[in-house]
């Protein structure tokens, strides 16, 4: 009668469980890299459209330091944060400049910035995932599309 034996199966199961637990951290790192590229694309698009008065709106385009959970999924919200010196919300200015008013033509700079940055954001996110799958470690994100060679494992 044939007999099937496994050597090291327990170690393989432990590694699969560890990778499953770490995949959430990899997803967070992927979101952070993607957010950095998208924010950079939005800033470039706003400058290209000449949407600078004081520079407050462009400088305020950003995202949080880590994803938050919305409806059970990790999410990064990218938007123009805060207000200018006149107490006008930067996101209000971004909205009006993007969609226009009866007296101001729409520029659609937000959509253009996102579309311009999307390929780099996706490539950056894929590189984080590839690194995770190949090494079993989550790269430390350090900026737009970049991550350090030091890898965190926790």
PDB file of N, CA and C in Angstrom, residues 10-61:
ATOM      1  N   UNK A  10       4.376  21.202   8.834  1.00  0.00           N
ATOM      2  CA  UNK A  10       4.002  22.151   9.886  1.00  0.00           C
ATOM      3  C   UNK A  10       4.635  23.517   9.636  1.00  0.00           C
ATOM      4  N   UNK A  11       5.886  23.523   9.199  1.00  0.00           N
ATOM      5  CA  UNK A  11       6.584  24.789   8.898  1.00  0.00           C
ATOM      6  C   UNK A  11       5.910  25.498   7.723  1.00  0.00           C
ATOM      7  N   UNK A  12       5.502  24.742   6.717  1.00  0.00           N
ATOM      8  CA  UNK A  12       4.829  25.333   5.561  1.00  0.00           C
ATOM      9  C   UNK A  12       3.494  25.952   5.971  1.00  0.00           C
ATOM     10  N   UNK A  13       2.755  25.258   6.815  1.00  0.00           N
ATOM     11  CA  UNK A  13       1.468  25.780   7.293  1.00  0.00           C
ATOM     12  C   UNK A  13       1.695  27.051   8.107  1.00  0.00           C
ATOM     13  N   UNK A  14       2.705  27.052   8.978  1.00  0.00           N
ATOM     14  CA  UNK A  14       3.019  28.253   9.768  1.00  0.00           C
ATOM     15  C   UNK A  14       3.355  29.432   8.860  1.00  0.00           C
ATOM     16  N   UNK A  15       4.114  29.176   7.794  1.00  0.00           N
ATOM     17  CA  UNK A  15       4.498  30.244   6.861  1.00  0.00           C
ATOM     18  C   UNK A  15       3.281  30.776   6.105  1.00  0.00           C
ATOM     19  N   UNK A  16       2.393  29.906   5.701  1.00  0.00           N
ATOM     20  CA  UNK A  16       1.169  30.329   5.011  1.00  0.00           C
ATOM     21  C   UNK A  16       0.320  31.194   5.934  1.00  0.00           C
ATOM     22  N   UNK A  17       0.191  30.794   7.187  1.00  0.00           N
ATOM     23  CA  UNK A  17      -0.573  31.586   8.154  1.00  0.00           C
ATOM     24  C   UNK A  17       0.085  32.951   8.351  1.00  0.00           C
ATOM     25  N   UNK A  18       1.412  32.979   8.490  1.00  0.00           N
ATOM     26  CA  UNK A  18       2.138  34.242   8.677  1.00  0.00           C
ATOM     27  C   UNK A  18       1.949  35.157   7.469  1.00  0.00           C
ATOM     28  N   UNK A  19       2.057  34.606   6.267  1.00  0.00           N
ATOM     29  CA  UNK A  19       1.869  35.409   5.058  1.00  0.00           C
ATOM     30  C   UNK A  19       0.444  35.975   5.011  1.00  0.00           C
ATOM     31  N   UNK A  20      -0.526  35.186   5.431  1.00  0.00           N
ATOM     32  CA  UNK A  20      -1.903  35.668   5.459  1.00  0.00           C
ATOM     33  C   UNK A  20      -2.067  36.832   6.416  1.00  0.00           C
ATOM     34  N   UNK A  21      -1.428  36.730   7.576  1.00  0.00           N
ATOM     35  CA  UNK A  21      -1.494  37.822   8.560  1.00  0.00           C
ATOM     36  C   UNK A  21      -0.768  39.060   8.054  1.00  0.00           C
ATOM     37  N   UNK A  22       0.325  38.884   7.354  1.00  0.00           N
ATOM     38  CA  UNK A  22       1.129  40.005   6.856  1.00  0.00           C
ATOM     39  C   UNK A  22       0.506  40.675   5.625  1.00  0.00           C
ATOM     40  N   UNK A  23      -0.383  39.973   4.925  1.00  0.00           N
ATOM     41  CA  UNK A  23      -0.930  40.530   3.685  1.00  0.00           C
ATOM     42  C   UNK A  23      -1.697  41.831   3.937  1.00  0.00           C
ATOM     43  N   UNK A  24      -2.282  41.985   5.123  1.00  0.00           N
ATOM     44  CA  UNK A  24      -2.961  43.242   5.456  1.00  0.00           C
ATOM     45  C   UNK A  24      -1.976  44.396   5.516  1.00  0.00           C
ATOM     46  N   UNK A  25      -0.783  44.142   6.066  1.00  0.00           N
ATOM     47  CA  UNK A  25       0.249  45.174   6.112  1.00  0.00           C
ATOM     48  C   UNK A  25       0.764  45.483   4.713  1.00  0.00           C
ATOM     49  N   UNK A  26       0.850  44.461   3.875  1.00  0.00           N
ATOM     50  CA  UNK A  26       1.270  44.682   2.489  1.00  0.00           C
ATOM     51  C   UNK A  26       0.233  45.546   1.761  1.00  0.00           C
ATOM     52  N   UNK A  27      -1.034  45.284   1.992  1.00  0.00           N
ATOM     53  CA  UNK A  27      -2.098  46.085   1.364  1.00  0.00           C
ATOM     54  C   UNK A  27      -2.006  47.539   1.823  1.00  0.00           C
ATOM     55  N   UNK A  28      -1.733  47.757   3.111  1.00  0.00           N
ATOM     56  CA  UNK A  28      -1.572  49.125   3.616  1.00  0.00           C
ATOM     57  C   UNK A  28      -0.402  49.819   2.925  1.00  0.00           C
ATOM     58  N   UNK A  29       0.720  49.113   2.786  1.00  0.00           N
ATOM     59  CA  UNK A  29       1.890  49.693   2.118  1.00  0.00           C
ATOM     60  C   UNK A  29       1.582  50.001   0.659  1.00  0.00           C
ATOM     61  N   UNK A  30       0.837  49.126   0.012  1.00  0.00           N
ATOM     62  CA  UNK A  30       0.446  49.365  -1.380  1.00  0.00           C
ATOM     63  C   UNK A  30      -0.402  50.633  -1.489  1.00  0.00           C
ATOM     64  N   UNK A  31      -1.349  50.790  -0.583  1.00  0.00           N
ATOM     65  CA  UNK A  31      -2.194  51.986  -0.600  1.00  0.00           C
ATOM     66  C   UNK A  31      -1.377  53.257  -0.376  1.00  0.00           C
ATOM     67  N   UNK A  32      -0.401  53.177   0.514  1.00  0.00           N
ATOM     68  CA  UNK A  32       0.427  54.353   0.795  1.00  0.00           C
ATOM     69  C   UNK A  32       1.251  54.764  -0.430  1.00  0.00           C
ATOM     70  N   UNK A  33       1.827  53.795  -1.125  1.00  0.00           N
ATOM     71  CA  UNK A  33       2.589  54.100  -2.341  1.00  0.00           C
ATOM     72  C   UNK A  33       1.671  54.689  -3.403  1.00  0.00           C
ATOM     73  N   UNK A  34       0.510  54.073  -3.595  1.00  0.00           N
ATOM     74  CA  UNK A  34      -0.444  54.588  -4.585  1.00  0.00           C
ATOM     75  C   UNK A  34      -0.906  55.989  -4.248  1.00  0.00           C
ATOM     76  N   UNK A  35      -1.190  56.245  -2.979  1.00  0.00           N
ATOM     77  CA  UNK A  35      -1.644  57.577  -2.551  1.00  0.00           C
ATOM     78  C   UNK A  35      -0.577  58.631  -2.810  1.00  0.00           C
ATOM     79  N   UNK A  36       0.675  58.279  -2.569  1.00  0.00           N
ATOM     80  CA  UNK A  36       1.764  59.235  -2.793  1.00  0.00           C
ATOM     81  C   UNK A  36       1.851  59.625  -4.268  1.00  0.00           C
ATOM     82  N   UNK A  37       1.736  58.642  -5.156  1.00  0.00           N
ATOM     83  CA  UNK A  37       1.781  58.950  -6.592  1.00  0.00           C
ATOM     84  C   UNK A  37       0.571  59.778  -7.024  1.00  0.00           C
ATOM     85  N   UNK A  38      -0.617  59.437  -6.540  1.00  0.00           N
ATOM     86  CA  UNK A  38      -1.825  60.180  -6.920  1.00  0.00           C
ATOM     87  C   UNK A  38      -1.743  61.617  -6.417  1.00  0.00           C
ATOM     88  N   UNK A  39      -1.332  61.814  -5.171  1.00  0.00           N
ATOM     89  CA  UNK A  39      -1.202  63.175  -4.637  1.00  0.00           C
ATOM     90  C   UNK A  39      -0.213  63.983  -5.457  1.00  0.00           C
ATOM     91  N   UNK A  40       0.886  63.359  -5.845  1.00  0.00           N
ATOM     92  CA  UNK A  40       1.877  64.042  -6.672  1.00  0.00           C
ATOM     93  C   UNK A  40       1.278  64.420  -8.032  1.00  0.00           C
ATOM     94  N   UNK A  41       0.494  63.531  -8.621  1.00  0.00           N
ATOM     95  CA  UNK A  41      -0.165  63.825  -9.897  1.00  0.00           C
ATOM     96  C   UNK A  41      -1.154  64.966  -9.771  1.00  0.00           C
ATOM     97  N   UNK A  42      -1.890  65.015  -8.665  1.00  0.00           N
ATOM     98  CA  UNK A  42      -2.849  66.102  -8.440  1.00  0.00           C
ATOM     99  C   UNK A  42      -2.130  67.446  -8.301  1.00  0.00           C
ATOM    100  N   UNK A  43      -1.022  67.445  -7.578  1.00  0.00           N
ATOM    101  CA  UNK A  43      -0.255  68.681  -7.419  1.00  0.00           C
ATOM    102  C   UNK A  43       0.255  69.185  -8.769  1.00  0.00           C
ATOM    103  N   UNK A  44       0.780  68.282  -9.593  1.00  0.00           N
ATOM    104  CA  UNK A  44       1.279  68.674 -10.919  1.00  0.00           C
ATOM    105  C   UNK A  44       0.149  69.225 -11.793  1.00  0.00           C
ATOM    106  N   UNK A  45      -1.006  68.570 -11.763  1.00  0.00           N
ATOM    107  CA  UNK A  45      -2.135  69.010 -12.581  1.00  0.00           C
ATOM    108  C   UNK A  45      -2.626  70.391 -12.146  1.00  0.00           C
ATOM    109  N   UNK A  46      -2.695  70.626 -10.848  1.00  0.00           N
ATOM    110  CA  UNK A  46      -3.140  71.930 -10.338  1.00  0.00           C
ATOM    111  C   UNK A  46      -2.170  73.028 -10.767  1.00  0.00           C
ATOM    112  N   UNK A  47      -0.883  72.750 -10.688  1.00  0.00           N
ATOM    113  CA  UNK A  47       0.118  73.739 -11.113  1.00  0.00           C
ATOM    114  C   UNK A  47       0.029  73.993 -12.617  1.00  0.00           C
ATOM    115  N   UNK A  48      -0.143  72.937 -13.383  1.00  0.00           N
ATOM    116  CA  UNK A  48      -0.246  73.058 -14.834  1.00  0.00           C
ATOM    117  C   UNK A  48      -1.451  73.912 -15.241  1.00  0.00           C
ATOM    118  N   UNK A  49      -2.549  73.790 -14.485  1.00  0.00           N
ATOM    119  CA  UNK A  49      -3.760  74.571 -14.784  1.00  0.00           C
ATOM    120  C   UNK A  49      -3.667  76.001 -14.249  1.00  0.00           C
ATOM    121  N   UNK A  50      -2.599  76.312 -13.542  1.00  0.00           N
ATOM    122  CA  UNK A  50      -2.436  77.657 -12.997  1.00  0.00           C
ATOM    123  C   UNK A  50      -3.384  77.958 -11.855  1.00  0.00           C
ATOM    124  N   UNK A  51      -3.664  76.968 -11.027  1.00  0.00           N
ATOM    125  CA  UNK A  51      -4.629  77.135  -9.938  1.00  0.00           C
ATOM    126  C   UNK A  51      -3.975  77.652  -8.659  1.00  0.00           C
ATOM    127  N   UNK A  52      -2.911  78.367  -8.807  1.00  0.00           N
ATOM    128  CA  UNK A  52      -2.190  78.860  -7.633  1.00  0.00           C
ATOM    129  C   UNK A  52      -2.476  80.340  -7.408  1.00  0.00           C
ATOM    130  N   UNK A  53      -3.020  80.634  -6.234  1.00  0.00           N
ATOM    131  CA  UNK A  53      -3.185  82.016  -5.795  1.00  0.00           C
ATOM    132  C   UNK A  53      -2.172  82.212  -4.668  1.00  0.00           C
ATOM    133  N   UNK A  54      -2.453  81.586  -3.554  1.00  0.00           N
ATOM    134  CA  UNK A  54      -1.501  81.639  -2.439  1.00  0.00           C
ATOM    135  C   UNK A  54      -0.661  80.366  -2.370  1.00  0.00           C
ATOM    136  N   UNK A  55      -1.099  79.318  -3.034  1.00  0.00           N
ATOM    137  CA  UNK A  55      -0.405  78.031  -2.985  1.00  0.00           C
ATOM    138  C   UNK A  55      -0.907  77.129  -1.880  1.00  0.00           C
ATOM    139  N   UNK A  56      -1.830  77.627  -1.061  1.00  0.00           N
ATOM    140  CA  UNK A  56      -2.348  76.848   0.064  1.00  0.00           C
ATOM    141  C   UNK A  56      -3.045  75.567  -0.395  1.00  0.00           C
ATOM    142  N   UNK A  57      -3.866  75.668  -1.438  1.00  0.00           N
ATOM    143  CA  UNK A  57      -4.630  74.504  -1.876  1.00  0.00           C
ATOM    144  C   UNK A  57      -3.693  73.405  -2.378  1.00  0.00           C
ATOM    145  N   UNK A  58      -2.753  73.766  -3.227  1.00  0.00           N
ATOM    146  CA  UNK A  58      -1.841  72.764  -3.776  1.00  0.00           C
ATOM    147  C   UNK A  58      -1.011  72.129  -2.666  1.00  0.00           C
ATOM    148  N   UNK A  59      -0.514  72.947  -1.776  1.00  0.00           N
ATOM    149  CA  UNK A  59       0.314  72.441  -0.678  1.00  0.00           C
ATOM    150  C   UNK A  59      -0.478  71.546   0.270  1.00  0.00           C
ATOM    151  N   UNK A  60      -1.794  71.706   0.292  1.00  0.00           N
ATOM    152  CA  UNK A  60      -2.602  70.942   1.246  1.00  0.00           C
ATOM    153  C   UNK A  60      -3.045  69.585   0.710  1.00  0.00           C
ATOM    154  N   UNK A  61      -2.784  69.288  -0.562  1.00  0.00           N
ATOM    155  CA  UNK A  61      -3.194  68.001  -1.122  1.00  0.00           C
ATOM    156  C   UNK A  61      -2.399  66.906  -0.429  1.00  0.00           C
TER     157      UNK A  61
END
